[in-house]
XYZ file of N, CA and C in Angstrom:
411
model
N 195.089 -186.309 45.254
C 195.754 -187.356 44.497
C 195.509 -187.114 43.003
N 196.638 -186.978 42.227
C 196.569 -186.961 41.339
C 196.503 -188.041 39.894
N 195.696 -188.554 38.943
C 195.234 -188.859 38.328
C 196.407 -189.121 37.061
N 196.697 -190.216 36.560
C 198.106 -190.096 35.320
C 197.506 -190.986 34.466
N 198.061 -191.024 33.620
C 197.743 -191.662 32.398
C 197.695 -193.429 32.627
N 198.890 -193.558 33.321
C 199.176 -194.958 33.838
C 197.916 -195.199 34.905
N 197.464 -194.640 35.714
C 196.805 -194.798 36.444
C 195.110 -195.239 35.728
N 194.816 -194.429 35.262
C 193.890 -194.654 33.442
C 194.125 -196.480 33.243
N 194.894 -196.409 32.639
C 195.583 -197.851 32.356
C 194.905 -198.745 32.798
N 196.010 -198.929 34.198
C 195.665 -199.645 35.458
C 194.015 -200.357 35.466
N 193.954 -198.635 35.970
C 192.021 -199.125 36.238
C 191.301 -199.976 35.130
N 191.783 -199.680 33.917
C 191.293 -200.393 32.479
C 191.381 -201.529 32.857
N 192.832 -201.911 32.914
C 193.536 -203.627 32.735
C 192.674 -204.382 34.603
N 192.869 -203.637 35.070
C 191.626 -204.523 36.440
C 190.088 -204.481 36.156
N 189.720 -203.595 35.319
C 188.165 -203.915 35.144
C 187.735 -204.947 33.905
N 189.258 -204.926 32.941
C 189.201 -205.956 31.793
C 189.398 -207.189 32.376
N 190.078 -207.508 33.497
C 190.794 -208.572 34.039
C 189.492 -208.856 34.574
N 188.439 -208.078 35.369
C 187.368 -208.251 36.164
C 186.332 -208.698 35.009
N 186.061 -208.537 34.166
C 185.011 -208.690 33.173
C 185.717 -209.863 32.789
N 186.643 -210.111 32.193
C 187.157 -211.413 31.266
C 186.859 -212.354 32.276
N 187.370 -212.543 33.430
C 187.596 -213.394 34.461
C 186.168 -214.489 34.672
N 184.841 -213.131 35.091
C 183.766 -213.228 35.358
C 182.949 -214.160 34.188
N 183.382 -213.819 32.573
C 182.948 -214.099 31.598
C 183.449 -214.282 30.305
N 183.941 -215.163 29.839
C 183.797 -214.483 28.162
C 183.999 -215.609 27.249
N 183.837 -215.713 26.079
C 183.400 -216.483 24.913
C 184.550 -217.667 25.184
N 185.300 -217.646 24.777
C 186.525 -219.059 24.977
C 186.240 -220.006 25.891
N 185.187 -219.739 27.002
C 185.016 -221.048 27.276
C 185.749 -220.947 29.089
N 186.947 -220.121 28.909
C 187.972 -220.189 30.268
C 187.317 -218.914 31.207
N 186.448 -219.082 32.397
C 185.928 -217.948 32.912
C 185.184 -218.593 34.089
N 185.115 -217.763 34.634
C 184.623 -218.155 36.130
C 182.984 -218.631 36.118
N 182.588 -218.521 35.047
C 181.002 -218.670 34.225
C 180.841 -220.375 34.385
N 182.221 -220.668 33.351
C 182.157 -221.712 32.413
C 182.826 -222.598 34.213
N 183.747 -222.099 34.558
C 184.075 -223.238 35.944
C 182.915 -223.407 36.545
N 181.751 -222.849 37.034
C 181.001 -222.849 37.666
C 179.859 -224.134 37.042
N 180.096 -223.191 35.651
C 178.751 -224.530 35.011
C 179.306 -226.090 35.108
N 180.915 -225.627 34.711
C 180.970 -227.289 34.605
C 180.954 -227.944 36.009
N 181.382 -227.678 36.494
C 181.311 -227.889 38.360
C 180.487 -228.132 39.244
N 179.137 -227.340 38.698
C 178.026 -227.402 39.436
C 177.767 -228.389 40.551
N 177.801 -229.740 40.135
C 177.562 -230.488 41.024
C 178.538 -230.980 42.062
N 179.893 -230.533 41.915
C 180.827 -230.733 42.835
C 181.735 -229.434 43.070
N 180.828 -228.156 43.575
C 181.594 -227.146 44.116
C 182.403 -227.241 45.273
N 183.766 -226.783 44.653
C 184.768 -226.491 46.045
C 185.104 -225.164 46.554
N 186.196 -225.289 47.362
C 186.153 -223.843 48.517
C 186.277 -222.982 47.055
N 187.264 -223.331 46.551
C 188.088 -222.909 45.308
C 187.370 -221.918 44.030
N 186.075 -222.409 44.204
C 184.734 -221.861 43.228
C 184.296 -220.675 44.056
N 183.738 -221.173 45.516
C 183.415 -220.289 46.131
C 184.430 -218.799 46.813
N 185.595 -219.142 46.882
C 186.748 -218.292 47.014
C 187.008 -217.672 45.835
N 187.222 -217.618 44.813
C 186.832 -217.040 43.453
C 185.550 -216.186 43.253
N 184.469 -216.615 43.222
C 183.489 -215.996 43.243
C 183.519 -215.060 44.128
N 183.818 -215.157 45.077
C 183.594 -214.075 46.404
C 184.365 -212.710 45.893
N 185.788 -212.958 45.479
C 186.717 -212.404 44.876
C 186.380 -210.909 43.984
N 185.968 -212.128 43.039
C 185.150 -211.653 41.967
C 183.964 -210.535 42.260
N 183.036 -211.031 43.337
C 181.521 -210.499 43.568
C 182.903 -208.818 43.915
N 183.591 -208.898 45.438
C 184.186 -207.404 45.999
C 184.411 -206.975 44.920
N 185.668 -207.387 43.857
C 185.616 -206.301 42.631
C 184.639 -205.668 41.880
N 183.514 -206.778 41.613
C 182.423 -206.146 40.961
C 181.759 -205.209 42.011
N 181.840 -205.366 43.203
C 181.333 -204.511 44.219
C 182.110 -203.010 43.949
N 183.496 -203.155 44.198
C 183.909 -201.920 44.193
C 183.817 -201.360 42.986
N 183.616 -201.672 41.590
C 183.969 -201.164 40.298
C 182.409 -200.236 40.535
N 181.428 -201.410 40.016
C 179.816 -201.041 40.037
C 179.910 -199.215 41.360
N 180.389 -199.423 42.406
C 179.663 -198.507 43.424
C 180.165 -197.307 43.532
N 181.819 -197.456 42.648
C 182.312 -196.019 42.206
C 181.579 -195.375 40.983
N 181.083 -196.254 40.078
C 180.757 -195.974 38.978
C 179.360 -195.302 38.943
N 178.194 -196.210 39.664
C 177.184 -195.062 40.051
C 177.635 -193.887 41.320
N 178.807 -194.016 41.795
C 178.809 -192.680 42.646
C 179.524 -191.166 41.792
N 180.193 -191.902 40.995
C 181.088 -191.173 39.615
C 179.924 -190.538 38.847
N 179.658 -191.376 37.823
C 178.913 -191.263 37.058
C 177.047 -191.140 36.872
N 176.625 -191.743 38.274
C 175.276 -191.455 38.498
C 174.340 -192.254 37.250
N 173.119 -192.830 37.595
C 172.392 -193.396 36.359
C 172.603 -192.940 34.964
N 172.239 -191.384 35.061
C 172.527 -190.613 34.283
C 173.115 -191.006 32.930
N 174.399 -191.014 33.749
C 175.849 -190.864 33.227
C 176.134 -192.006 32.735
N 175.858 -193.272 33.312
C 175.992 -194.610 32.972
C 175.278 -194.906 31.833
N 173.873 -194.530 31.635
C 172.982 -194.518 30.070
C 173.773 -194.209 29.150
N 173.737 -192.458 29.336
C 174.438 -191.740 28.504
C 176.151 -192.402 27.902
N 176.822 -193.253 28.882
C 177.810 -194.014 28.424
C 177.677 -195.066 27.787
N 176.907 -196.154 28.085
C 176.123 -197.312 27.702
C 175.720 -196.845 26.094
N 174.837 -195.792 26.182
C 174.043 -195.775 24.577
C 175.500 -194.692 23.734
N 176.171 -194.448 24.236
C 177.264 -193.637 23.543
C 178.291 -194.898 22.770
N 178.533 -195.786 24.002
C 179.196 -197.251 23.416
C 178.379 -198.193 22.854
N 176.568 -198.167 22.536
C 175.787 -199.125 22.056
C 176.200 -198.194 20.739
N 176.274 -196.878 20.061
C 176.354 -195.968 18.682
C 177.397 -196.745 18.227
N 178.395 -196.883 19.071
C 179.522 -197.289 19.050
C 179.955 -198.957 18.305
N 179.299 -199.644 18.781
C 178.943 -201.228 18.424
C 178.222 -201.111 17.282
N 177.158 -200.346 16.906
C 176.522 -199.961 15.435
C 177.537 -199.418 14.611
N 178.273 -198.502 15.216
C 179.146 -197.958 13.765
C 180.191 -199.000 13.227
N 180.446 -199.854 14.522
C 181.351 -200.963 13.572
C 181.158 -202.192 12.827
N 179.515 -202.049 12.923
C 178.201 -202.821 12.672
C 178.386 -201.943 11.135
N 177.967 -201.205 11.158
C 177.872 -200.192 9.809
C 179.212 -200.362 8.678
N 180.458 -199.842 9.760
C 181.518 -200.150 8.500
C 182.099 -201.609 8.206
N 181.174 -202.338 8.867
C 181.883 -203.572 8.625
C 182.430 -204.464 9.587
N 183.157 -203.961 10.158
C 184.026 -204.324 11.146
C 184.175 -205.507 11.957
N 182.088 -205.661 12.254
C 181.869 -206.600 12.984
C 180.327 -207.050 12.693
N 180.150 -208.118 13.191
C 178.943 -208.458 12.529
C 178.308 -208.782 13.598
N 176.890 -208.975 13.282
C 175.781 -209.198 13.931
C 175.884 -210.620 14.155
N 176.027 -211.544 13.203
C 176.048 -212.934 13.409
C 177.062 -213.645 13.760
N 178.146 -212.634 14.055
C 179.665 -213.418 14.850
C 179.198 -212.912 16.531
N 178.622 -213.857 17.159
C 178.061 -213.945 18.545
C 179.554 -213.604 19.587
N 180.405 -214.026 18.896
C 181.535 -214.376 20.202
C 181.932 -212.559 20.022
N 182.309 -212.420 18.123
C 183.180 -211.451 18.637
C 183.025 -210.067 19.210
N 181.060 -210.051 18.833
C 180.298 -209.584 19.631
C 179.990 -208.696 20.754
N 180.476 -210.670 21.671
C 180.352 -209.986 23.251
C 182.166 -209.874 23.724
N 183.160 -210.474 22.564
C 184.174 -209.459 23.392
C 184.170 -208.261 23.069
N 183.489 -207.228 21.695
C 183.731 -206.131 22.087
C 182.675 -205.445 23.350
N 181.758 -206.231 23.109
C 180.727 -205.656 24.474
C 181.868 -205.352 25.706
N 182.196 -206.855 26.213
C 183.030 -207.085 27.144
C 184.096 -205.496 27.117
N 184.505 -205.636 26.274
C 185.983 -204.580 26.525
C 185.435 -202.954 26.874
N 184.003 -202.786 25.891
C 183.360 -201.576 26.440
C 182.762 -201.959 27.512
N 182.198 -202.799 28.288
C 182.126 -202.359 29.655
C 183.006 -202.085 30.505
N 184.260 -202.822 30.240
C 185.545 -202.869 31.139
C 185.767 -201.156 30.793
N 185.673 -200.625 29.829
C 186.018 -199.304 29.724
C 184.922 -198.410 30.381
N 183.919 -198.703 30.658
C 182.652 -198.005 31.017
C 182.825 -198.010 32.666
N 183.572 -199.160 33.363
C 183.870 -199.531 34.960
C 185.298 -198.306 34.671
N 186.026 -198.671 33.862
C 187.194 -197.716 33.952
C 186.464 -196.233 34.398
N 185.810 -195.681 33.039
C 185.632 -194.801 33.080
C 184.861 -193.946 34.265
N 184.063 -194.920 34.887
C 183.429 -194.888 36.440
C 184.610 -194.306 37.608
N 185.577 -195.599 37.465
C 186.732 -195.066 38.479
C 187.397 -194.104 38.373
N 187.708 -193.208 37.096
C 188.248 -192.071 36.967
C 187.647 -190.816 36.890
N 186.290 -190.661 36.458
C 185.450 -189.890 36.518
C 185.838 -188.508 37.631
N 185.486 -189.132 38.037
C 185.285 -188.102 39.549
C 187.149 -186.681 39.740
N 188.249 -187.885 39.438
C 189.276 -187.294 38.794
C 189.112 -186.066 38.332
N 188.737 -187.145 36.504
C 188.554 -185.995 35.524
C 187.601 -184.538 35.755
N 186.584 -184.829 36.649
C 185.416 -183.575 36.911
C 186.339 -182.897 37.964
N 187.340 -183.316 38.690
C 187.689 -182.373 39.331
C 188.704 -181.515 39.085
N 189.276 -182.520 37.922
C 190.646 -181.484 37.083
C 189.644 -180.691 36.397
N 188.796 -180.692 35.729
C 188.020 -179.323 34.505
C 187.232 -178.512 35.628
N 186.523 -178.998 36.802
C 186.183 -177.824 37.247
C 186.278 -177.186 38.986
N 187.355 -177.893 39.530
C 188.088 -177.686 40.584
C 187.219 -177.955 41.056
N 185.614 -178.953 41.526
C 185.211 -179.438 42.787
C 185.326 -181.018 42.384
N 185.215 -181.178 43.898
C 185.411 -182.476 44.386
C 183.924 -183.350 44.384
N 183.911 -184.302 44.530
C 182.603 -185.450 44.268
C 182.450 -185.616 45.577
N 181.685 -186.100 46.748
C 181.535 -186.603 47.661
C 180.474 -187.566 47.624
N 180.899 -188.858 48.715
C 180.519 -189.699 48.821
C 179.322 -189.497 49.673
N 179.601 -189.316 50.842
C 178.650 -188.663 51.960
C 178.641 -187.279 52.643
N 177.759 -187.070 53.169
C 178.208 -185.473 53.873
C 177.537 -185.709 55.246
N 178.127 -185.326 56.484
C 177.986 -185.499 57.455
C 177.712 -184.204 57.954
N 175.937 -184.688 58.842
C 175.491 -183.627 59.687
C 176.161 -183.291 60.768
N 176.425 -181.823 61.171
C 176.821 -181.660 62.565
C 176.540 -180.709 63.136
């Protein structure tokens, strides 16, 4: 199966959709339903959440099978340089909390992206394949 640009995309806009959903500054997020709710949870919270948990399941388990601890640091502190340099030119500040954690937010959604395609990209530059498991026989 081959790997396209759109496909890139895709995976972006579901792991952004998965991160925003889960969390983020405005207040509208599966965070903020939960807190306000607390004391009168419905199916509706819990059907959401569940939702939520499989995606984060599937994003998270490609991403260490893709990318390996390793790889996830090495991405993490490549996008923490990243949050400093726009710290540095300006861009963004230390004391704007919100706008902050949406760029956090959008680099992780790119860091889950980059998890799901991984394995792709290593196999277009060096013609092997990743495996999940290998079976004795």
């Amino acid at each position: 199966m081959n790997l396209t640009a759109s496909g890139v995309v895709l995976r972006f806009l579901f792991a952004l959709l998965l991160v925003l959903l889960s969390y983020n500054p405005s207040g509208y997020s599966y965070f903020h339903w939960v807190h306000y709710s607390f004391s009168d949870i419905t199916p509706y919270v819990v059907i959401a959440g569940v939702i939520l948990l499989i995606g984060w399941g599937i994003y998270i388990k490609a991403t260490l099978n893709s990318l390996g601890l390793i790889g996830i640091i090495a991405l993490a502190a490549l996008f923490a340089c990243l949050v400093w340099l726009f710290i540095y030119w300006g861009f963004l500040s230390v004391n704007d909390i919100s706008a902050m954690a949406w760029v956090i937010e959008v680099l992780l959604a790119a860091m889950l992206a980059v998890g799901m395609c991984w394995s792709h990209f290593t196999r277009r530059m060096s013609g092997q394949v990743d495996v999940d498991e290998i079976e004795d026989r």
